[in-house]
Amino acid sequence: MDLSRYAALFLTESREQRGACGQALLEWERQPAAVEPVVSLYRAMHTFKGMAAAMGYSNLTELAHRSESVLDLLRSDPGAGEPLIDLFFRVVDALEQGASQAVEGGDAALSFTALLAELDEASVDTAPTGSWAIPAPAPAPAIEPVEGREVRVEIRPDAMMRGARALIALRKAEGLGTVSGVVPPPAAFERDEFDGKFRFTLATRAPDEAISEAIRAAGDVQAVAGSTP
Amino acid sequence: MSHTVLVCDDAIFMRTMISDILSQAGFEVVGEAETGREAVEKFRALKPDLVTMDIVMPDMGGIEAVREICKDHPEARILMCSAMGQQALVVEAIQAGAKDFVVKPFQPSRVLEAVQRVLG
């Protein structure tokens, strides 16, 4: 993809996000305990990160990503971040200047070592509060199959977000019959240490080939194996 | 007839990039949305064959928009556009009814593979 044609758009949008960040920071200064400025800053940082990553600017992406992580931690206690407001002002300035420099000559020469160190220190000092995720609905009670076969699935080791891919594969299996006894349980899929291998019992009349085909349609499936009841 | 697409992202940069990738592959981008709320409204009005949905958006986030759309249209074909490190949110989006996902930064080939899977 020719990224140069997106450079002007990247700069325009970066300035817009810079404006959103500045406004959020001023608001945060006025109301240190309010959550909305932190959320706005987080969103703007997230948007900038996505654009910088799309342009291949890894140093800018890293700075935005680390800032976003600290802001994530601060959501439940914005007041605790008051001493960091000045740091975020400097981060936003650095991102804005860095964006212009990256468009002119690439991002490789940019170095944000000092700011990254300060952000690291800030994240250690800030208590973790969980993620932005809305709690997932409680899983439906498992239905015991009358007769089922075990299906083992392996997601490709190099696939992005193996857990999310595994969940799609599970959805495909559910399209064929009743799924039960998922190991590890789907709640484990979203953990980073999930290795992409899982098994479950599938009660269905579909032949092995149809099961394999349906699950492989999830994408990034390395192997499907099963045992006929 | 080409498939119609609604592109949802709060950054015009990302909307342009996704629209370019899809248009060049023969899809017809019939609408764009900057917030989750706008995504829900435009989905109802345009009934596109495919929706690309950012996760973090102002007003209403992408996951809530998926939930809202799938409440009335569980068959909606929604492709989540996620940043790295957002697996928990992608999992939640799939539980809410999204059909597949791609991870930024986008490689056109990966986007088109995911689109083909969703349109299957």
Tab-separated table of C-alpha atoms in Angstrom:
chain	number	residue	atom	x	y	z
A	1	MET	CA	0.000	0.000	0.000
A	2	ASP	CA	1.370	3.438	-0.923
A	3	LEU	CA	1.299	5.232	2.425
A	4	SER	CA	2.603	8.565	1.137
A	5	ARG	CA	-0.863	9.427	-0.150
A	6	TYR	CA	-2.160	9.201	3.426
A	7	ALA	CA	0.519	11.446	4.931
A	8	ALA	CA	-1.429	14.705	4.606
A	9	LEU	CA	-4.505	13.091	6.079
A	10	PHE	CA	-2.406	11.706	8.928
A	11	LEU	CA	-1.088	15.192	9.723
A	12	THR	CA	-4.522	16.810	9.609
A	13	GLU	CA	-6.050	14.145	11.804
A	14	SER	CA	-3.064	14.264	14.194
A	15	ARG	CA	-3.634	17.977	14.686
A	16	GLU	CA	-7.276	17.283	15.381
A	17	GLN	CA	-6.373	14.667	17.978
A	18	ARG	CA	-3.796	17.106	19.424
A	19	GLY	CA	-6.640	19.605	19.868
A	20	ALA	CA	-8.823	16.975	21.532
A	21	CYS	CA	-5.954	16.021	23.860
A	22	GLY	CA	-5.264	19.649	24.784
A	23	GLN	CA	-8.908	20.272	25.574
A	24	ALA	CA	-9.123	17.105	27.666
A	25	LEU	CA	-5.964	18.017	29.589
A	26	LEU	CA	-7.244	21.508	30.396
A	27	GLU	CA	-10.509	20.022	31.559
A	28	TRP	CA	-8.626	17.442	33.653
A	29	GLU	CA	-6.660	20.280	35.285
A	30	ARG	CA	-9.897	22.055	36.155
A	31	GLN	CA	-11.574	18.906	37.497
A	32	PRO	CA	-8.896	16.427	38.561
A	33	ALA	CA	-11.399	13.893	39.886
A	34	ALA	CA	-13.624	13.846	36.762
A	35	VAL	CA	-13.414	10.717	34.633
A	36	GLU	CA	-14.573	12.210	31.318
A	37	PRO	CA	-11.333	14.124	30.519
A	38	VAL	CA	-9.306	10.932	31.093
A	39	VAL	CA	-11.650	8.978	28.836
A	40	SER	CA	-11.425	11.667	26.120
A	41	LEU	CA	-7.646	11.703	26.362
A	42	TYR	CA	-7.551	7.903	26.194
A	43	ARG	CA	-9.725	7.899	23.061
A	44	ALA	CA	-7.646	10.545	21.311
A	45	MET	CA	-4.443	8.695	22.207
A	46	HIS	CA	-5.952	5.451	20.947
A	47	THR	CA	-6.999	7.022	17.658
A	48	PHE	CA	-3.541	8.524	17.186
A	49	LYS	CA	-1.941	5.152	17.929
A	50	GLY	CA	-4.035	3.438	15.270
A	51	MET	CA	-3.066	6.008	12.648
A	52	ALA	CA	0.625	5.994	13.551
A	53	ALA	CA	0.664	2.195	13.402
A	54	ALA	CA	-1.059	2.263	10.013
A	55	MET	CA	1.648	4.634	8.751
A	56	GLY	CA	4.342	2.309	10.095
A	57	TYR	CA	5.648	4.851	12.634
A	58	SER	CA	6.670	2.454	15.379
A	59	ASN	CA	8.238	4.979	17.793
A	60	LEU	CA	5.180	7.227	17.720
A	61	THR	CA	2.953	4.165	18.095
A	62	GLU	CA	4.914	3.013	21.137
A	63	LEU	CA	4.688	6.399	22.876
A	64	ALA	CA	0.940	6.614	22.244
A	65	HIS	CA	0.455	3.003	23.337
A	66	ARG	CA	2.300	3.461	26.642
A	67	SER	CA	0.373	6.675	27.342
A	68	GLU	CA	-2.885	4.897	26.602
A	69	SER	CA	-1.951	2.099	29.027
A	70	VAL	CA	-1.347	4.562	31.879
A	71	LEU	CA	-4.612	6.362	31.104
A	72	ASP	CA	-6.389	3.016	31.163
A	73	LEU	CA	-5.117	2.490	34.701
A	74	LEU	CA	-6.276	5.951	35.749
A	75	ARG	CA	-9.871	5.616	34.676
A	76	SER	CA	-11.242	4.500	38.021
A	77	ASP	CA	-9.260	7.105	39.967
A	78	PRO	CA	-8.541	10.139	37.758
A	79	GLY	CA	-7.548	12.200	40.797
A	80	ALA	CA	-4.528	9.937	41.312
A	81	GLY	CA	-3.265	11.075	37.914
A	82	GLU	CA	-3.211	14.770	38.734
A	83	PRO	CA	0.591	14.851	39.145
A	84	LEU	CA	0.850	13.293	35.666
A	85	ILE	CA	-1.070	15.994	33.799
A	86	ASP	CA	2.134	17.876	33.046
A	87	LEU	CA	3.718	14.662	31.715
A	88	PHE	CA	0.759	14.104	29.380
A	89	PHE	CA	1.025	17.700	28.112
A	90	ARG	CA	4.646	16.949	27.192
A	91	VAL	CA	3.686	13.623	25.601
A	92	VAL	CA	1.066	15.329	23.452
A	93	ASP	CA	3.594	17.982	22.343
A	94	ALA	CA	6.116	15.262	21.537
A	95	LEU	CA	3.561	13.337	19.494
A	96	GLU	CA	2.563	16.425	17.535
A	97	GLN	CA	6.151	17.377	16.720
A	98	GLY	CA	7.017	13.743	16.077
A	99	ALA	CA	4.111	13.390	13.650
A	100	SER	CA	5.428	16.235	11.485
A	101	GLN	CA	8.984	14.917	11.580
A	102	ALA	CA	7.869	11.393	10.771
A	103	VAL	CA	5.965	12.558	7.703
A	104	GLU	CA	9.024	14.459	6.481
A	105	GLY	CA	11.713	11.891	7.163
A	106	GLY	CA	10.291	8.766	8.757
A	107	ASP	CA	9.962	7.802	12.374
A	108	ALA	CA	13.177	5.839	12.916
A	109	ALA	CA	15.179	8.857	14.120
A	110	LEU	CA	12.639	9.785	16.786
A	111	SER	CA	13.522	8.886	20.341
A	112	PHE	CA	11.175	9.199	23.302
A	113	THR	CA	13.336	7.414	25.868
A	114	ALA	CA	12.895	9.980	28.657
A	115	LEU	CA	9.116	10.229	28.256
A	116	LEU	CA	8.760	6.438	28.059
A	117	ALA	CA	10.734	6.081	31.287
A	118	GLU	CA	8.447	8.585	33.009
A	119	LEU	CA	5.376	6.735	31.728
A	120	ASP	CA	6.798	3.435	32.970
A	121	GLU	CA	7.333	4.954	36.392
A	122	ALA	CA	3.792	6.338	36.335
A	123	SER	CA	2.278	2.973	35.482
A	124	VAL	CA	4.119	1.335	38.393
A	125	ASP	CA	2.788	4.005	40.763
A	126	THR	CA	-0.768	3.664	39.524
A	127	ALA	CA	-2.928	0.864	40.844
A	128	PRO	CA	-4.358	-1.437	38.174
A	129	THR	CA	-8.092	-1.121	37.753
A	130	GLY	CA	-8.942	-3.654	35.074
A	131	SER	CA	-9.806	-3.032	31.497
A	132	TRP	CA	-12.302	-0.902	29.606
A	133	ALA	CA	-14.317	-3.934	28.783
A	134	ILE	CA	-17.949	-3.979	29.703
A	135	PRO	CA	-18.460	-7.181	31.715
A	136	ALA	CA	-19.390	-10.015	29.396
A	137	PRO	CA	-22.833	-11.519	29.845
A	138	ALA	CA	-22.921	-14.662	31.946
A	139	PRO	CA	-22.513	-17.764	29.769
A	140	ALA	CA	-25.621	-19.787	29.133
A	141	PRO	CA	-25.821	-22.982	31.181
A	142	ALA	CA	-24.140	-25.860	29.391
A	143	ILE	CA	-26.471	-28.395	27.847
A	144	GLU	CA	-25.371	-31.973	28.257
A	145	PRO	CA	-25.286	-33.629	24.844
A	146	VAL	CA	-26.988	-36.960	24.410
A	147	GLU	CA	-24.168	-38.134	22.230
A	148	GLY	CA	-21.189	-36.142	21.164
A	149	ARG	CA	-17.767	-36.406	19.663
A	150	GLU	CA	-14.635	-34.734	20.828
A	151	VAL	CA	-13.245	-32.085	18.519
A	152	ARG	CA	-9.740	-30.669	18.929
A	153	VAL	CA	-8.808	-27.421	17.257
A	154	GLU	CA	-5.515	-25.660	16.911
A	155	ILE	CA	-5.235	-22.020	15.862
A	156	ARG	CA	-2.117	-21.119	13.880
A	157	PRO	CA	0.698	-20.100	16.247
A	158	ASP	CA	1.411	-16.938	14.243
A	159	ALA	CA	-2.250	-15.820	14.146
A	160	MET	CA	-3.199	-12.480	15.673
A	161	MET	CA	-5.423	-12.730	18.763
A	162	ARG	CA	-5.652	-16.520	18.887
A	163	GLY	CA	-8.307	-16.390	21.602
A	164	ALA	CA	-10.680	-14.260	19.573
A	165	ARG	CA	-10.098	-16.535	16.575
A	166	ALA	CA	-10.816	-19.592	18.757
A	167	LEU	CA	-14.108	-18.047	19.811
A	168	ILE	CA	-15.111	-17.590	16.159
A	169	ALA	CA	-14.207	-21.251	15.504
A	170	LEU	CA	-16.387	-22.238	18.439
A	171	ARG	CA	-19.246	-20.171	16.993
A	172	LYS	CA	-18.878	-22.047	13.704
A	173	ALA	CA	-19.122	-25.362	15.576
A	174	GLU	CA	-22.234	-24.131	17.369
A	175	GLY	CA	-23.783	-23.674	13.945
A	176	LEU	CA	-23.640	-27.464	13.486
A	177	GLY	CA	-24.906	-28.702	16.830
A	178	THR	CA	-24.586	-28.474	20.580
A	179	VAL	CA	-21.185	-27.596	22.000
A	180	SER	CA	-20.246	-28.498	25.569
A	181	GLY	CA	-17.231	-29.212	27.742
A	182	VAL	CA	-14.967	-26.593	26.202
A	183	VAL	CA	-11.374	-26.939	27.493
A	184	PRO	CA	-9.931	-24.515	28.379
A	185	PRO	CA	-13.154	-22.637	29.155
A	186	PRO	CA	-13.838	-19.735	26.737
A	187	ALA	CA	-13.114	-17.251	29.533
A	188	ALA	CA	-9.455	-18.282	29.171
A	189	PHE	CA	-9.387	-17.402	25.479
A	190	GLU	CA	-8.833	-13.721	26.100
A	191	ARG	CA	-5.719	-14.298	28.199
A	192	ASP	CA	-2.398	-13.670	26.509
A	193	GLU	CA	-1.046	-17.071	27.561
A	194	PHE	CA	-3.779	-18.978	25.657
A	195	ASP	CA	-1.820	-21.086	23.158
A	196	GLY	CA	-4.579	-21.476	20.576
A	197	LYS	CA	-5.330	-25.149	21.351
A	198	PHE	CA	-8.752	-26.141	22.653
A	199	ARG	CA	-11.185	-29.032	22.596
A	200	PHE	CA	-14.872	-29.515	23.122
A	201	THR	CA	-17.683	-31.997	22.704
A	202	LEU	CA	-19.955	-31.490	19.730
A	203	ALA	CA	-23.306	-33.255	19.468
A	204	THR	CA	-24.189	-33.215	15.787
A	205	ARG	CA	-25.170	-35.440	12.901
A	206	ALA	CA	-22.822	-33.587	10.561
A	207	PRO	CA	-20.002	-35.699	9.059
A	208	ASP	CA	-16.381	-35.101	10.057
A	209	GLU	CA	-15.617	-33.293	6.787
A	210	ALA	CA	-18.436	-30.811	7.354
A	211	ILE	CA	-17.245	-30.144	10.898
A	212	SER	CA	-13.699	-29.573	9.741
A	213	GLU	CA	-14.823	-27.324	6.898
A	214	ALA	CA	-17.073	-25.217	9.133
A	215	ILE	CA	-14.411	-24.702	11.778
A	216	ARG	CA	-11.699	-23.920	9.236
A	217	ALA	CA	-13.961	-21.200	7.828
A	218	ALA	CA	-13.189	-19.251	11.024
A	219	GLY	CA	-9.788	-18.493	9.484
A	220	ASP	CA	-6.275	-19.070	10.902
A	221	VAL	CA	-7.157	-22.656	11.876
A	222	GLN	CA	-4.102	-24.900	11.685
A	223	ALA	CA	-5.716	-28.230	12.515
A	224	VAL	CA	-9.057	-29.827	13.310
A	225	ALA	CA	-9.174	-33.372	14.647
A	226	GLY	CA	-12.042	-35.358	16.030
A	227	SER	CA	-13.148	-38.736	17.272
A	228	THR	CA	-16.364	-40.290	16.036
A	229	PRO	CA	-18.669	-41.431	18.873
B	1	MET	CA	-23.889	-6.256	-8.072
B	2	SER	CA	-21.137	-5.293	-5.662
B	3	HIS	CA	-21.503	-5.692	-1.908
B	4	THR	CA	-22.345	-2.557	0.054
B	5	VAL	CA	-20.294	-1.503	3.075
B	6	LEU	CA	-20.724	0.892	6.010
B	7	VAL	CA	-17.348	2.025	7.412
B	8	CYS	CA	-17.369	3.086	11.096
B	9	ASP	CA	-14.349	4.764	12.683
B	10	ASP	CA	-13.915	8.083	14.495
B	11	ALA	CA	-10.764	8.930	12.509
B	12	ILE	CA	-11.207	10.075	8.933
B	13	PHE	CA	-7.717	8.705	8.310
B	14	MET	CA	-8.796	5.153	9.118
B	15	ARG	CA	-12.124	5.515	7.293
B	16	THR	CA	-10.303	6.666	4.176
B	17	MET	CA	-7.806	3.821	4.352
B	18	ILE	CA	-10.476	1.154	4.846
B	19	SER	CA	-12.707	2.678	2.160
B	20	ASP	CA	-9.781	2.713	-0.282
B	21	ILE	CA	-8.943	-0.934	0.388
B	22	LEU	CA	-12.548	-2.028	-0.066
B	23	SER	CA	-13.361	0.221	-3.043
B	24	GLN	CA	-10.282	-0.956	-4.894
B	25	ALA	CA	-11.468	-4.524	-4.350
B	26	GLY	CA	-14.834	-3.726	-5.926
B	27	PHE	CA	-16.972	-3.049	-2.862
B	28	GLU	CA	-19.335	-0.108	-2.721
B	29	VAL	CA	-18.873	2.044	0.386
B	30	VAL	CA	-22.385	3.400	0.903
B	31	GLY	CA	-21.821	5.214	4.182
B	32	GLU	CA	-19.418	6.214	6.929
B	33	ALA	CA	-20.003	6.740	10.645
B	34	GLU	CA	-17.871	8.542	13.234
B	35	THR	CA	-19.566	7.288	16.391
B	36	GLY	CA	-21.270	4.106	17.512
B	37	ARG	CA	-24.608	5.875	17.621
B	38	GLU	CA	-24.203	7.057	14.050
B	39	ALA	CA	-23.214	3.501	13.063
B	40	VAL	CA	-26.477	2.124	14.451
B	41	GLU	CA	-28.549	4.823	12.738
B	42	LYS	CA	-26.813	4.376	9.383
B	43	PHE	CA	-27.048	0.598	9.588
B	44	ARG	CA	-30.809	0.868	10.022
B	45	ALA	CA	-31.116	3.322	7.145
B	46	LEU	CA	-28.711	1.711	4.668
B	47	LYS	CA	-28.918	-2.024	5.492
B	48	PRO	CA	-25.387	-2.626	4.167
B	49	ASP	CA	-24.083	-6.115	3.358
B	50	LEU	CA	-21.072	-5.499	5.592
B	51	VAL	CA	-20.076	-3.173	8.436
B	52	THR	CA	-16.488	-2.435	9.501
B	53	MET	CA	-16.531	-1.304	13.121
B	54	ASP	CA	-13.856	0.407	15.196
B	55	ILE	CA	-13.924	-0.474	18.899
B	56	VAL	CA	-13.037	2.779	20.615
B	57	MET	CA	-15.313	5.595	19.423
B	58	PRO	CA	-16.923	8.558	21.165
B	59	ASP	CA	-20.597	8.785	22.066
B	60	MET	CA	-21.231	5.050	21.767
B	61	GLY	CA	-18.392	2.543	21.476
B	62	GLY	CA	-18.158	-0.099	18.764
B	63	ILE	CA	-19.116	-3.015	21.022
B	64	GLU	CA	-22.270	-1.322	22.214
B	65	ALA	CA	-23.098	-0.490	18.592
B	66	VAL	CA	-22.671	-4.168	17.641
B	67	ARG	CA	-24.974	-5.160	20.481
B	68	GLU	CA	-27.539	-2.588	19.406
B	69	ILE	CA	-27.437	-3.617	15.738
B	70	CYS	CA	-27.530	-7.356	16.451
B	71	LYS	CA	-30.507	-6.972	18.778
B	72	ASP	CA	-32.735	-6.442	15.720
B	73	HIS	CA	-30.440	-7.906	13.065
B	74	PRO	CA	-28.511	-10.904	14.429
B	75	GLU	CA	-27.575	-11.783	10.853
B	76	ALA	CA	-25.695	-8.467	10.420
B	77	ARG	CA	-22.212	-9.036	9.084
B	78	ILE	CA	-19.931	-6.929	11.226
B	79	LEU	CA	-16.142	-6.961	11.009
B	80	MET	CA	-14.355	-5.477	14.019
B	81	CYS	CA	-11.288	-3.300	13.434
B	82	SER	CA	-9.070	-3.616	16.458
B	83	ALA	CA	-5.740	-2.309	17.634
B	84	MET	CA	-3.145	-4.682	19.007
B	85	GLY	CA	-3.611	-5.514	22.664
B	86	GLN	CA	-7.397	-5.360	22.573
B	87	GLN	CA	-8.136	-9.073	22.551
B	88	ALA	CA	-10.520	-8.922	25.525
B	89	LEU	CA	-12.571	-6.300	23.693
B	90	VAL	CA	-12.564	-8.292	20.444
B	91	VAL	CA	-13.767	-11.368	22.321
B	92	GLU	CA	-16.525	-9.263	23.832
B	93	ALA	CA	-17.476	-7.930	20.403
B	94	ILE	CA	-17.742	-11.474	19.035
B	95	GLN	CA	-19.913	-12.429	21.992
B	96	ALA	CA	-22.053	-9.411	21.132
B	97	GLY	CA	-22.503	-10.666	17.563
B	98	ALA	CA	-19.545	-9.478	15.481
B	99	LYS	CA	-18.578	-12.085	12.886
B	100	ASP	CA	-14.829	-11.531	12.488
B	101	PHE	CA	-11.998	-9.079	13.151
B	102	VAL	CA	-8.861	-7.535	11.680
B	103	VAL	CA	-5.996	-6.020	13.619
B	104	LYS	CA	-4.438	-2.618	12.888
B	105	PRO	CA	-2.149	-1.748	11.216
B	106	PHE	CA	-4.148	-3.095	8.286
B	107	GLN	CA	-2.677	-5.183	5.530
B	108	PRO	CA	-5.096	-4.973	2.599
B	109	SER	CA	-4.838	-8.722	1.965
B	110	ARG	CA	-5.772	-9.523	5.578
B	111	VAL	CA	-8.715	-7.119	5.462
B	112	LEU	CA	-10.028	-8.672	2.259
B	113	GLU	CA	-9.589	-12.228	3.586
B	114	ALA	CA	-11.634	-11.325	6.656
B	115	VAL	CA	-14.285	-9.626	4.517
B	116	GLN	CA	-14.579	-12.739	2.338
B	117	ARG	CA	-14.968	-14.924	5.423
B	118	VAL	CA	-17.701	-12.680	6.789
B	119	LEU	CA	-19.564	-12.530	3.500
B	120	GLY	CA	-18.857	-16.290	3.057
